[in-house]
PDB file of C-alpha atoms in Angstrom:
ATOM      1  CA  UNK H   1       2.534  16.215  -7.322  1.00  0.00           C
ATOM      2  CA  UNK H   2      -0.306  14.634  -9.211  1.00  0.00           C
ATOM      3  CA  UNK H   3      -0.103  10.887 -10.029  1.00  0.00           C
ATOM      4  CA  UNK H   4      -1.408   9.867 -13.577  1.00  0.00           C
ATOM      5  CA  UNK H   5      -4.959   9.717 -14.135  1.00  0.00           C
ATOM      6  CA  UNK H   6      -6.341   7.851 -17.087  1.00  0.00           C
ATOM      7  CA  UNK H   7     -10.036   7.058 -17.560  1.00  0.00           C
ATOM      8  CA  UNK H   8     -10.892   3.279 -18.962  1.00  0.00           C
ATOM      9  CA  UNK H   9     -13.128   2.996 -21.509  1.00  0.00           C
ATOM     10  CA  UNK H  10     -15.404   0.733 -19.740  1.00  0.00           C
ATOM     11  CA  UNK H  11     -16.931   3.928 -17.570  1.00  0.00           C
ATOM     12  CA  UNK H  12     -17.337   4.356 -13.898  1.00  0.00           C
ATOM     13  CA  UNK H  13     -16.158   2.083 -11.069  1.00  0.00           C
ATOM     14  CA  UNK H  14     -18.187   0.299  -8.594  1.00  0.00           C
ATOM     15  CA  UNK H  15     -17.435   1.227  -5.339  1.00  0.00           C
ATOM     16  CA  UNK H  16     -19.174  -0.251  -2.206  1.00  0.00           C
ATOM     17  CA  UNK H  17     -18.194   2.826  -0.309  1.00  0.00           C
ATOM     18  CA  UNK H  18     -19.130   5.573  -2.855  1.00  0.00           C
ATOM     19  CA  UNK H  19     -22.142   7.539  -1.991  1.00  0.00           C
ATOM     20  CA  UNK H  20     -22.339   8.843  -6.316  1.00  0.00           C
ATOM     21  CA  UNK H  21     -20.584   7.485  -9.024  1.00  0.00           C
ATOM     22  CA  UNK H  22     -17.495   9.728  -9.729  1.00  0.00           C
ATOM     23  CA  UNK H  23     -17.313  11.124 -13.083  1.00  0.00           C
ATOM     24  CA  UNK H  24     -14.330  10.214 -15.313  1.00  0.00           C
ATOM     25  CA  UNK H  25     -11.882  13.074 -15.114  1.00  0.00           C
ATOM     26  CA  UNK H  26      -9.593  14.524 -17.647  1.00  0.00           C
ATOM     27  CA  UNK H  27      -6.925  12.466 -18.155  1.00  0.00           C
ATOM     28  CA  UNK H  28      -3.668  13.762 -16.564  1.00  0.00           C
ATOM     29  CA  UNK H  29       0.300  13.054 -17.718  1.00  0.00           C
ATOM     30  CA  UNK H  30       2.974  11.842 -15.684  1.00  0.00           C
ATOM     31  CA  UNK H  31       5.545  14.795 -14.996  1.00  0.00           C
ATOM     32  CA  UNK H  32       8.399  12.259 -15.472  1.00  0.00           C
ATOM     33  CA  UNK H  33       8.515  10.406 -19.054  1.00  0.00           C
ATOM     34  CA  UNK H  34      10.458   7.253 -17.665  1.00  0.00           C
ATOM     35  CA  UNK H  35      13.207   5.300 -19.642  1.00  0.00           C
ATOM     36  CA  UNK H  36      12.693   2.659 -22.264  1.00  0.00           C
ATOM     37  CA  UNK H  37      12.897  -0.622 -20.814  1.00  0.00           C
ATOM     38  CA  UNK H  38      16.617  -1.895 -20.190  1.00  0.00           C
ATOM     39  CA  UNK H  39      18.326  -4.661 -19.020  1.00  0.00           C
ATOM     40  CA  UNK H  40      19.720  -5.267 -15.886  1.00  0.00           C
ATOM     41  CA  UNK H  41      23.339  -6.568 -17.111  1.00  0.00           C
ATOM     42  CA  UNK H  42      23.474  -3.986 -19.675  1.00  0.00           C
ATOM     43  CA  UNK H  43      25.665  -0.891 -19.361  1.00  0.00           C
ATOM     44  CA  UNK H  44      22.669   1.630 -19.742  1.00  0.00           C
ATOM     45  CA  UNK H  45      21.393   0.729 -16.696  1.00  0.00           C
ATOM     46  CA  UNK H  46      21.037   3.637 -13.950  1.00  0.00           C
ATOM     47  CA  UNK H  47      20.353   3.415 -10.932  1.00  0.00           C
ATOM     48  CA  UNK H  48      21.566   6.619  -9.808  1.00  0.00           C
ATOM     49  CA  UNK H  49      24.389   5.122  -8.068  1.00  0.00           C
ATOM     50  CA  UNK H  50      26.860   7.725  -6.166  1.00  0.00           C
ATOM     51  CA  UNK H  51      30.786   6.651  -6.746  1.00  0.00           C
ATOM     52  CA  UNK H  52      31.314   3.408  -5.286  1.00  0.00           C
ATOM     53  CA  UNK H  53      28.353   2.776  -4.246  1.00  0.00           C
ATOM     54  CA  UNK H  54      26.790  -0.705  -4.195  1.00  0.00           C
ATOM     55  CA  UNK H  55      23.439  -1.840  -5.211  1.00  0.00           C
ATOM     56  CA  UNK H  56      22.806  -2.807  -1.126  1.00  0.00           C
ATOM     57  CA  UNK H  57      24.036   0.371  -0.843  1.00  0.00           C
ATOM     58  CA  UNK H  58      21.727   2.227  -2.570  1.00  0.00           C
ATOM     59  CA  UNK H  59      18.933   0.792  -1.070  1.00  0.00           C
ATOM     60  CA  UNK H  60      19.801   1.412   2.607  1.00  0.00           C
ATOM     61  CA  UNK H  61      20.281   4.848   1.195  1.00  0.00           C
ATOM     62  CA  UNK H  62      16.471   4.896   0.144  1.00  0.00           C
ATOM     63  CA  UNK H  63      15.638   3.333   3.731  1.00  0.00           C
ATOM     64  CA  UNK H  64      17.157   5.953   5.190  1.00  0.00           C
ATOM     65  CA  UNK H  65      15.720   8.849   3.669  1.00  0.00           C
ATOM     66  CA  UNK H  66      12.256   7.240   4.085  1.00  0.00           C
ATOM     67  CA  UNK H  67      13.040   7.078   7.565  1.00  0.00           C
ATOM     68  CA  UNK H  68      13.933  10.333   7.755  1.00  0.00           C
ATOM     69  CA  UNK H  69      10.086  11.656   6.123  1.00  0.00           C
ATOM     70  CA  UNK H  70       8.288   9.644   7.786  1.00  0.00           C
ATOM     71  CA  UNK H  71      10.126  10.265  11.545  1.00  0.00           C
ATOM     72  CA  UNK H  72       6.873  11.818  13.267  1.00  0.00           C
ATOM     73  CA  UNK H  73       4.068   9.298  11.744  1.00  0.00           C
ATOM     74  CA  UNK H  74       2.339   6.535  13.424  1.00  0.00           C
ATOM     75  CA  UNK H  75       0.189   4.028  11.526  1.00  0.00           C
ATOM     76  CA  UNK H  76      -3.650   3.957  12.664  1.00  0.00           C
ATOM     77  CA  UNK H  77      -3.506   0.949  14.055  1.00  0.00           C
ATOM     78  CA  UNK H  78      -4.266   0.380  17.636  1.00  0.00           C
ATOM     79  CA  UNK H  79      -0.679  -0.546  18.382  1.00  0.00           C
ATOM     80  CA  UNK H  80       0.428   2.641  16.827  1.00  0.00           C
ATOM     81  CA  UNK H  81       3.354   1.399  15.375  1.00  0.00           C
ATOM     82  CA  UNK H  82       6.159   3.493  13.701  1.00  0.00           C
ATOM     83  CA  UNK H  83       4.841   4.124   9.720  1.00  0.00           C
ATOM     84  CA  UNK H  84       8.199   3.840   8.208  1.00  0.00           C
ATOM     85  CA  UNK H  85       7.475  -0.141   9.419  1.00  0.00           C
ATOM     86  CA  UNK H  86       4.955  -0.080   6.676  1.00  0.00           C
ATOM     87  CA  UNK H  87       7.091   0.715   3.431  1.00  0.00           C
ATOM     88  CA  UNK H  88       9.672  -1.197   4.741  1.00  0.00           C
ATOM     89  CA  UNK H  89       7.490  -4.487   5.075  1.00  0.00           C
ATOM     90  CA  UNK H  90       6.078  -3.503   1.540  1.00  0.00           C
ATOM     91  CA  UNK H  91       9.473  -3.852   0.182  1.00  0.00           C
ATOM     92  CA  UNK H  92       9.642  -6.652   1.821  1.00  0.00           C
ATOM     93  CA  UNK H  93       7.002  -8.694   0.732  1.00  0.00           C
ATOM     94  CA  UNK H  94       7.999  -8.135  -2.954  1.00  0.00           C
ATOM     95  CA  UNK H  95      11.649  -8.775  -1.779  1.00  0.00           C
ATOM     96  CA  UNK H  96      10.524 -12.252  -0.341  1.00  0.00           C
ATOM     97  CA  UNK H  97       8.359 -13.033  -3.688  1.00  0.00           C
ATOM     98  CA  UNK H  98      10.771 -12.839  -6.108  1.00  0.00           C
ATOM     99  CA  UNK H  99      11.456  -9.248  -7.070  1.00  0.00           C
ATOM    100  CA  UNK H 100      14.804  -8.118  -7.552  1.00  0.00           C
ATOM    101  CA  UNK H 101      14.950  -5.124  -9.365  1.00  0.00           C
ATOM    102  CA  UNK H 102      16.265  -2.659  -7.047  1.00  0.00           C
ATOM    103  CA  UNK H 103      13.896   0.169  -8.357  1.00  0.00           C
ATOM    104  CA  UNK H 104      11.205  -1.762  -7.612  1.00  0.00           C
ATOM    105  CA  UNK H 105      12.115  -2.101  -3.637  1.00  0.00           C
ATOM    106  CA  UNK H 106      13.149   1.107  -4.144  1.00  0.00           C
ATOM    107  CA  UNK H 107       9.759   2.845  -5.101  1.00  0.00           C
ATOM    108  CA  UNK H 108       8.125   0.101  -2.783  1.00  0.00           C
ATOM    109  CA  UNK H 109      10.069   2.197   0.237  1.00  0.00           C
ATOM    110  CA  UNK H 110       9.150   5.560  -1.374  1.00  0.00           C
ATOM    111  CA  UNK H 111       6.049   5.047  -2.498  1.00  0.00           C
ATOM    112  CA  UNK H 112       4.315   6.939   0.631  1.00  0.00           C
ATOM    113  CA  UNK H 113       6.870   9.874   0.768  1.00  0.00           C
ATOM    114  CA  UNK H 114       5.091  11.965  -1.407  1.00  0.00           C
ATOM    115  CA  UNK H 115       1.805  11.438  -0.617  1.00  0.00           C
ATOM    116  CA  UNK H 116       2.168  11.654   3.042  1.00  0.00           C
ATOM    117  CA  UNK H 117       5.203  13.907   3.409  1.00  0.00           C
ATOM    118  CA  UNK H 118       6.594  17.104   2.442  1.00  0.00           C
ATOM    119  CA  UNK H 119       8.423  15.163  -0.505  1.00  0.00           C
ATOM    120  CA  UNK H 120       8.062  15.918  -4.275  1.00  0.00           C
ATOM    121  CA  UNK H 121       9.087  14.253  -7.121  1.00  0.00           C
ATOM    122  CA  UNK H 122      11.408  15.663  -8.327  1.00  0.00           C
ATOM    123  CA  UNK H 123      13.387  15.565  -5.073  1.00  0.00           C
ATOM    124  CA  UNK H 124      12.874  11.543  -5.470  1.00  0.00           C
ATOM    125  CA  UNK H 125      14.405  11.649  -8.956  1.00  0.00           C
ATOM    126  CA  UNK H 126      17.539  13.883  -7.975  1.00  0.00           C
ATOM    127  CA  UNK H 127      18.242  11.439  -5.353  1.00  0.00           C
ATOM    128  CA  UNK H 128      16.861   8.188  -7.013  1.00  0.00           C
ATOM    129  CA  UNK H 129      16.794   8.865 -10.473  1.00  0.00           C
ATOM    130  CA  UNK H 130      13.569   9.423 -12.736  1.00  0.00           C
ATOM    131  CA  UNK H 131      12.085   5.537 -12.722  1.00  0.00           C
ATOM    132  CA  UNK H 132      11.832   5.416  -9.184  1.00  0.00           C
ATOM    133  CA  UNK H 133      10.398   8.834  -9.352  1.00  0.00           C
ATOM    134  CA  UNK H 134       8.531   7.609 -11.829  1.00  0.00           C
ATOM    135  CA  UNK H 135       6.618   4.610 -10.056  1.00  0.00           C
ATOM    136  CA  UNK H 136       6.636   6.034  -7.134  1.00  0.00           C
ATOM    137  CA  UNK H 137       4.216   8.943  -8.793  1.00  0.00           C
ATOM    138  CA  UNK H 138       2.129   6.574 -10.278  1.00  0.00           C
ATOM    139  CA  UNK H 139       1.805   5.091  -6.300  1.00  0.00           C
ATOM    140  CA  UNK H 140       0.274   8.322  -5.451  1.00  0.00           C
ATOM    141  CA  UNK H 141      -2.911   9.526  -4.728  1.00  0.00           C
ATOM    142  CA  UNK H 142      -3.914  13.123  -5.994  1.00  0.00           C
ATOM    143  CA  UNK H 143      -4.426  14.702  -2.893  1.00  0.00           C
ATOM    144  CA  UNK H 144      -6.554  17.451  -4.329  1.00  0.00           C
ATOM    145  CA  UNK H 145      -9.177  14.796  -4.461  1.00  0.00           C
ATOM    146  CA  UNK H 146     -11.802  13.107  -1.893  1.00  0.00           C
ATOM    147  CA  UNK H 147     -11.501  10.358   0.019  1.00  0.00           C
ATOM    148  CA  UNK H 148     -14.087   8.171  -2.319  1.00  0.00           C
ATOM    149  CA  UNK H 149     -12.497  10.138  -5.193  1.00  0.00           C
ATOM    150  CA  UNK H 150      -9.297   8.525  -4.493  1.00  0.00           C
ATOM    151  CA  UNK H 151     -10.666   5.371  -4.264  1.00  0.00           C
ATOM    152  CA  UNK H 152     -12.190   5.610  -7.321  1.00  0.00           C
ATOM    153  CA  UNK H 153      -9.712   6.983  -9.048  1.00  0.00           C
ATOM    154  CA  UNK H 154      -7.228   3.920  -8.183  1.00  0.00           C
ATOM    155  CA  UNK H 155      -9.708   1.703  -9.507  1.00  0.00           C
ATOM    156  CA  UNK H 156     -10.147   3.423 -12.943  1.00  0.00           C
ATOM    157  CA  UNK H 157      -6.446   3.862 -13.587  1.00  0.00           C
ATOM    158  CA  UNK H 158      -4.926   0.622 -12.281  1.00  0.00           C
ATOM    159  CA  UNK H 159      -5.292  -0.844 -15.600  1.00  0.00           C
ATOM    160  CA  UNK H 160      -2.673   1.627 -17.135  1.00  0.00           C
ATOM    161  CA  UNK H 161      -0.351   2.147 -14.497  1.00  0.00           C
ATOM    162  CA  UNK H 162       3.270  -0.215 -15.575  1.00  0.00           C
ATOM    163  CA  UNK H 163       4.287  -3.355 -14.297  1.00  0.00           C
ATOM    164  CA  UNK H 164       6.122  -2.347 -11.447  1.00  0.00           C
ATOM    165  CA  UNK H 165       3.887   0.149 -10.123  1.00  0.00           C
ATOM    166  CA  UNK H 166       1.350  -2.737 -10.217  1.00  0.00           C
ATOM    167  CA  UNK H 167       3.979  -4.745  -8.502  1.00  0.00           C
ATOM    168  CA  UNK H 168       4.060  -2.021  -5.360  1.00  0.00           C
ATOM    169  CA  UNK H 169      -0.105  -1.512  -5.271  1.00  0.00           C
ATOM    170  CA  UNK H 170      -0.078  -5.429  -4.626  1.00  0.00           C
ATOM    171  CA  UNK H 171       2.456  -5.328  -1.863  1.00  0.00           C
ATOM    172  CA  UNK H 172       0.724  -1.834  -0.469  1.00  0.00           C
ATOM    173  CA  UNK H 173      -2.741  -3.631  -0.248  1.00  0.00           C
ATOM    174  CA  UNK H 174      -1.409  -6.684   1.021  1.00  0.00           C
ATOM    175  CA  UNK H 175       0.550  -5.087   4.193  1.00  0.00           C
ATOM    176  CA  UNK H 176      -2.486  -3.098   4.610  1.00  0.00           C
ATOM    177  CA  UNK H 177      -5.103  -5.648   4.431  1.00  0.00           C
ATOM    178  CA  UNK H 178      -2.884  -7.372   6.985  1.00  0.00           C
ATOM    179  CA  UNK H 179      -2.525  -4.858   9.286  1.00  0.00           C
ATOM    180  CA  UNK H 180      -6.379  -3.948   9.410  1.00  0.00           C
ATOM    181  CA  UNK H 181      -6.808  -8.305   9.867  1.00  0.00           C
ATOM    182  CA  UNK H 182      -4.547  -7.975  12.921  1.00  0.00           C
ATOM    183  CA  UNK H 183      -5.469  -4.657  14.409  1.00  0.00           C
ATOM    184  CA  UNK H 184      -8.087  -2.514  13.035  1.00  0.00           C
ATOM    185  CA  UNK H 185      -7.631   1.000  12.999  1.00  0.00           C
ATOM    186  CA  UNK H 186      -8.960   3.193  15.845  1.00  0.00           C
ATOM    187  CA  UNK H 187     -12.340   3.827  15.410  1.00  0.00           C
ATOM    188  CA  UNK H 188     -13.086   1.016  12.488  1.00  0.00           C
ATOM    189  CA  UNK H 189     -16.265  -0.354  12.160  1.00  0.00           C
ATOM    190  CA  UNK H 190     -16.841  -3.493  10.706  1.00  0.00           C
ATOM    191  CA  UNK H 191     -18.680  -2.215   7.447  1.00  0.00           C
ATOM    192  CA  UNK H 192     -15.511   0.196   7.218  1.00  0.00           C
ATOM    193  CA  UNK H 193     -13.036  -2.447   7.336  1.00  0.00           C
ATOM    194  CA  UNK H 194     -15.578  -4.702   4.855  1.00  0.00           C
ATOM    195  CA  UNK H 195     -15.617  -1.815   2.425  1.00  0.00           C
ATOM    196  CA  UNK H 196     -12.148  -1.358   2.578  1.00  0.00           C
ATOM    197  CA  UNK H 197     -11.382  -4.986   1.776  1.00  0.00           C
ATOM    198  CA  UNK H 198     -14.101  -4.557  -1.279  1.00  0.00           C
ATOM    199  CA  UNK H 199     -12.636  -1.722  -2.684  1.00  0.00           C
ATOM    200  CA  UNK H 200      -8.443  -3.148  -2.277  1.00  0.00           C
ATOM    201  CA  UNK H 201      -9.769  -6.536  -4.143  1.00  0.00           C
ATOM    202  CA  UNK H 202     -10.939  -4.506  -6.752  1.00  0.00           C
ATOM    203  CA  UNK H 203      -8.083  -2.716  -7.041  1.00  0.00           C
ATOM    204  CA  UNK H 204      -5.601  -6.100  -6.558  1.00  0.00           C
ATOM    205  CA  UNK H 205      -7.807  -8.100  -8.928  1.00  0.00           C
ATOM    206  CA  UNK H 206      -6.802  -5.922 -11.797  1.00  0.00           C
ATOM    207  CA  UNK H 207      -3.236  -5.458 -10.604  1.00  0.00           C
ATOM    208  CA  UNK H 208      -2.692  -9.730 -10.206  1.00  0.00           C
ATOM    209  CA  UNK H 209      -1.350 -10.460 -13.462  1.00  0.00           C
ATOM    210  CA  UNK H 210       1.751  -8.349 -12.335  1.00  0.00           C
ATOM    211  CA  UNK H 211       3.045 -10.376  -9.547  1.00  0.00           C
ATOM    212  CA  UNK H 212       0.862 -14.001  -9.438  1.00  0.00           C
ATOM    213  CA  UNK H 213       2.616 -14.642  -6.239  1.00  0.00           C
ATOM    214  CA  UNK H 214       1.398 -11.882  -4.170  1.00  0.00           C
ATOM    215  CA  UNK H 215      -1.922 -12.523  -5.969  1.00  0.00           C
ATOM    216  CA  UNK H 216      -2.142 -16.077  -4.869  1.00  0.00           C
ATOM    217  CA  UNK H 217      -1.265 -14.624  -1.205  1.00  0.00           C
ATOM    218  CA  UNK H 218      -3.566 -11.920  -1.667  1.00  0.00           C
ATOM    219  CA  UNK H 219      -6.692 -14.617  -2.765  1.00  0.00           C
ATOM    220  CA  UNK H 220      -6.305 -16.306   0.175  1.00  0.00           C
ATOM    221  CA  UNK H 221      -6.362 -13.108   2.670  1.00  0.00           C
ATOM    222  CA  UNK H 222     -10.002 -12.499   0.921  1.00  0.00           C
ATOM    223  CA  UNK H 223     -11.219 -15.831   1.503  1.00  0.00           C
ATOM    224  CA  UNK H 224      -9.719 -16.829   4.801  1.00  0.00           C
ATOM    225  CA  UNK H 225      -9.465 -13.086   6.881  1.00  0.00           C
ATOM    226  CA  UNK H 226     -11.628 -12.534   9.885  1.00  0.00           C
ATOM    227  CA  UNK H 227     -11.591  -9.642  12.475  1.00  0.00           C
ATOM    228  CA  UNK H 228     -13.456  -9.258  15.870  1.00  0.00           C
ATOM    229  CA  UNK H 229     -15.516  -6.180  16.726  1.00  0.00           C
ATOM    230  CA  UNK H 230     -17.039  -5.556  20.002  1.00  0.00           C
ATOM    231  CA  UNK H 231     -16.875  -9.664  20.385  1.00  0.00           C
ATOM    232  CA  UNK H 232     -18.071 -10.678  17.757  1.00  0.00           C
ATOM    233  CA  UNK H 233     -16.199 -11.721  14.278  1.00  0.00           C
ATOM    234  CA  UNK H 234     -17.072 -10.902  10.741  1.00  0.00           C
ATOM    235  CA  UNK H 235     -15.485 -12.086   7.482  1.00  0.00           C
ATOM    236  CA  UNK H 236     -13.230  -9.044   6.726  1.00  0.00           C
ATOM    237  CA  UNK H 237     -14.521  -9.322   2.871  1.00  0.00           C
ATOM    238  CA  UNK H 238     -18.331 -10.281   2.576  1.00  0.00           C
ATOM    239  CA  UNK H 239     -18.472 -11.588  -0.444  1.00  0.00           C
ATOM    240  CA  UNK H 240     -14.868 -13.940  -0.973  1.00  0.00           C
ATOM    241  CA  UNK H 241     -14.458 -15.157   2.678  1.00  0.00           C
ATOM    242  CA  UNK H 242     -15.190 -18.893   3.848  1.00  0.00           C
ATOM    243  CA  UNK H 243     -16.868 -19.668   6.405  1.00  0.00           C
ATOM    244  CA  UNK H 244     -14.586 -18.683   9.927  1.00  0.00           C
ATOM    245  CA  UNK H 245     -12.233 -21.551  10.788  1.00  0.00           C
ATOM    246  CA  UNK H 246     -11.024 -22.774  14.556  1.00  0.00           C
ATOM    247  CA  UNK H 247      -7.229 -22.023  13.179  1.00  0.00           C
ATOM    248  CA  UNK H 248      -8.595 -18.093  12.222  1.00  0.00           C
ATOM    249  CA  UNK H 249     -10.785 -17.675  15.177  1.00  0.00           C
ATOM    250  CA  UNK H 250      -7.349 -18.799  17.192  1.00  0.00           C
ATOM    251  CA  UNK H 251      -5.450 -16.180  15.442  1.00  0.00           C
ATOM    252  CA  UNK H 252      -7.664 -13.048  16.361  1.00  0.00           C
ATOM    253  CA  UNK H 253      -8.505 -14.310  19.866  1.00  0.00           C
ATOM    254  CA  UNK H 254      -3.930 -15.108  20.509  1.00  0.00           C
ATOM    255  CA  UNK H 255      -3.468 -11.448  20.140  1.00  0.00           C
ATOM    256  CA  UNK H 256      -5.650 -10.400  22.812  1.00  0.00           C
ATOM    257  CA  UNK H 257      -4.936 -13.105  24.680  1.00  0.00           C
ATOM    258  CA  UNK H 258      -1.651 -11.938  24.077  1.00  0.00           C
ATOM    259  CA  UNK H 259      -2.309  -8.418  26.045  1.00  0.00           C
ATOM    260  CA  UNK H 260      -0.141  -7.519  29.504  1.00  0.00           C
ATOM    261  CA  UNK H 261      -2.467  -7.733  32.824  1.00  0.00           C
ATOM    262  CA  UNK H 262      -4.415  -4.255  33.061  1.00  0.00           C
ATOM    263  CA  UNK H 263      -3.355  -3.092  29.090  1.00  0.00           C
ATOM    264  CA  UNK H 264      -6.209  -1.878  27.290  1.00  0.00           C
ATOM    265  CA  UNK H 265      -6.523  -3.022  23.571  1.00  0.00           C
ATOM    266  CA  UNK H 266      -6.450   0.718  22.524  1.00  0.00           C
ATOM    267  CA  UNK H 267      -4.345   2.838  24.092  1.00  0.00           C
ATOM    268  CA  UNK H 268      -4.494   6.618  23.979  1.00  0.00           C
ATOM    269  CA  UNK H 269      -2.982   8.410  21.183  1.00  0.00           C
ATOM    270  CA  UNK H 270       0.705   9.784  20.827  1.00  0.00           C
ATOM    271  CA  UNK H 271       1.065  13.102  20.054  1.00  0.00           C
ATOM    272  CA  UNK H 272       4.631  14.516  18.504  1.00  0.00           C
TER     273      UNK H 272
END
């Protein structure tokens, strides 16, 4: 299921990583209109709640079908670690900053189902109802695209996507940005992982306003993250990072110091 794709008027992004500059593409609708803007004590408020079912409820509900769709994935990371660790720590991190609006944590656990999974939309909103369905489209790539496409494409519609699917973006780029700070993915080169960090500040810049306090957090990954390759270690993001600190040289170097005798820093792939 297609995401919404809306061109600005201010033309074509700027990516580091983009070999041509990707044309703006017909603008496409989201297949669910979502609900005018309610408030949380008032009685119009749905949250798709089954009979007797508690908020909490609900949203161990959503963990568990996330689980469930994302049983067989492994992130890229060197550690290979479960995937369903990643929409669970995006929740998180807009849990632990002040977001409380269960839709929101909601679509933050969904918002990889389905883009990565056999998952549509509308399965989401007859299990979720149609505003998590509805931000957790707007969280997802079209697939029919490119890799750069993508890319591109999140940059040019990030202005227009709402407030809480701004919200989840921030949260996304920040557990990712993380992740490829601590453990690069298999095969990452340092320009890959610089581009990458280019192209997700571009992306969070625009999205800030949303949430300042991942923002803030986010500002200081740019300017502070380093990452070793082959011994050596390079500011993560060229352009916004300080020069490398004892504390952040101390950081990259405790994890392999951290390694059991004999374990290799990337071990082979698991296959399912």
């Amino acid at each position: 299921m297609s995401p919404v794709a809306i061109t600005p008027s201010n033309g074509r992004a700027n990516l580091m990583m983009a070999s041509e500059d990707s044309s703006p593409g017909t603008p496409r609708p989201l297949t669910l209109t979502p609900s005018p803007p309610v408030s949380r004590s008032g009685s119009s408020f749905d949250l798709s709640l089954r009979e007797d079912e508690t908020e909490l409820g609900l949203l161990l509900r959503t963990l568990d079908f996330a689980a469930r769709k994302h049983t067989c994935q492994r992130r890229k990371d060197v550690d290979q670690t479960p995937y369903i660790n990643h929409p669970i720590a995006v929740a998180n991190f807009l849990a632990s900053t002040g977001i409380q609006d269960v839709r929101v944590l909601q679509a933050a656990v969904l918002h990889d189902t389905v883009e990565d999974t056999h998952t549509t939309v509308e399965e989401i909103a007859d299990a979720f109802g149609v505003d998590v369905a509805r931000i957790v489209e707007e969280c997802s790539d079209d697939q029919s695209l490119s890799g750069l496409e993508r890319k591109a494409e999140q940059v040019r519609t990030a202005p227009y996507k709402s407030r809480e699917a701004q919200q989840v973006k921030l949260a996304d780029k920040l557990h990712n940005l993380e992740s490829i700070r601590r453990s690069p993915p298999v095969g990452w080169g340092i320009r890959r992982i610089q581009a990458y960090f280019v192209w997700a500040k571009q992306v969070t810049d625009i999205c800030g306003p949303s949430h300042p306090a991942l923002a803030e957090r986010l500002n200081a990954l740019y300017e502070t993250a380093y990452t070793r390759v082959n011994g050596v270690y390079f500011p993560c993001h060229p352009d916004a990072c300080a020069p490398l600190t004892e504390a952040e040289k101390d950081r990259i170097d405790s994890r392999l110091r951290g390694l059991p005798a004999g374990e290799k820093v990337c071990p082979k792939p698991l296959f399912f």
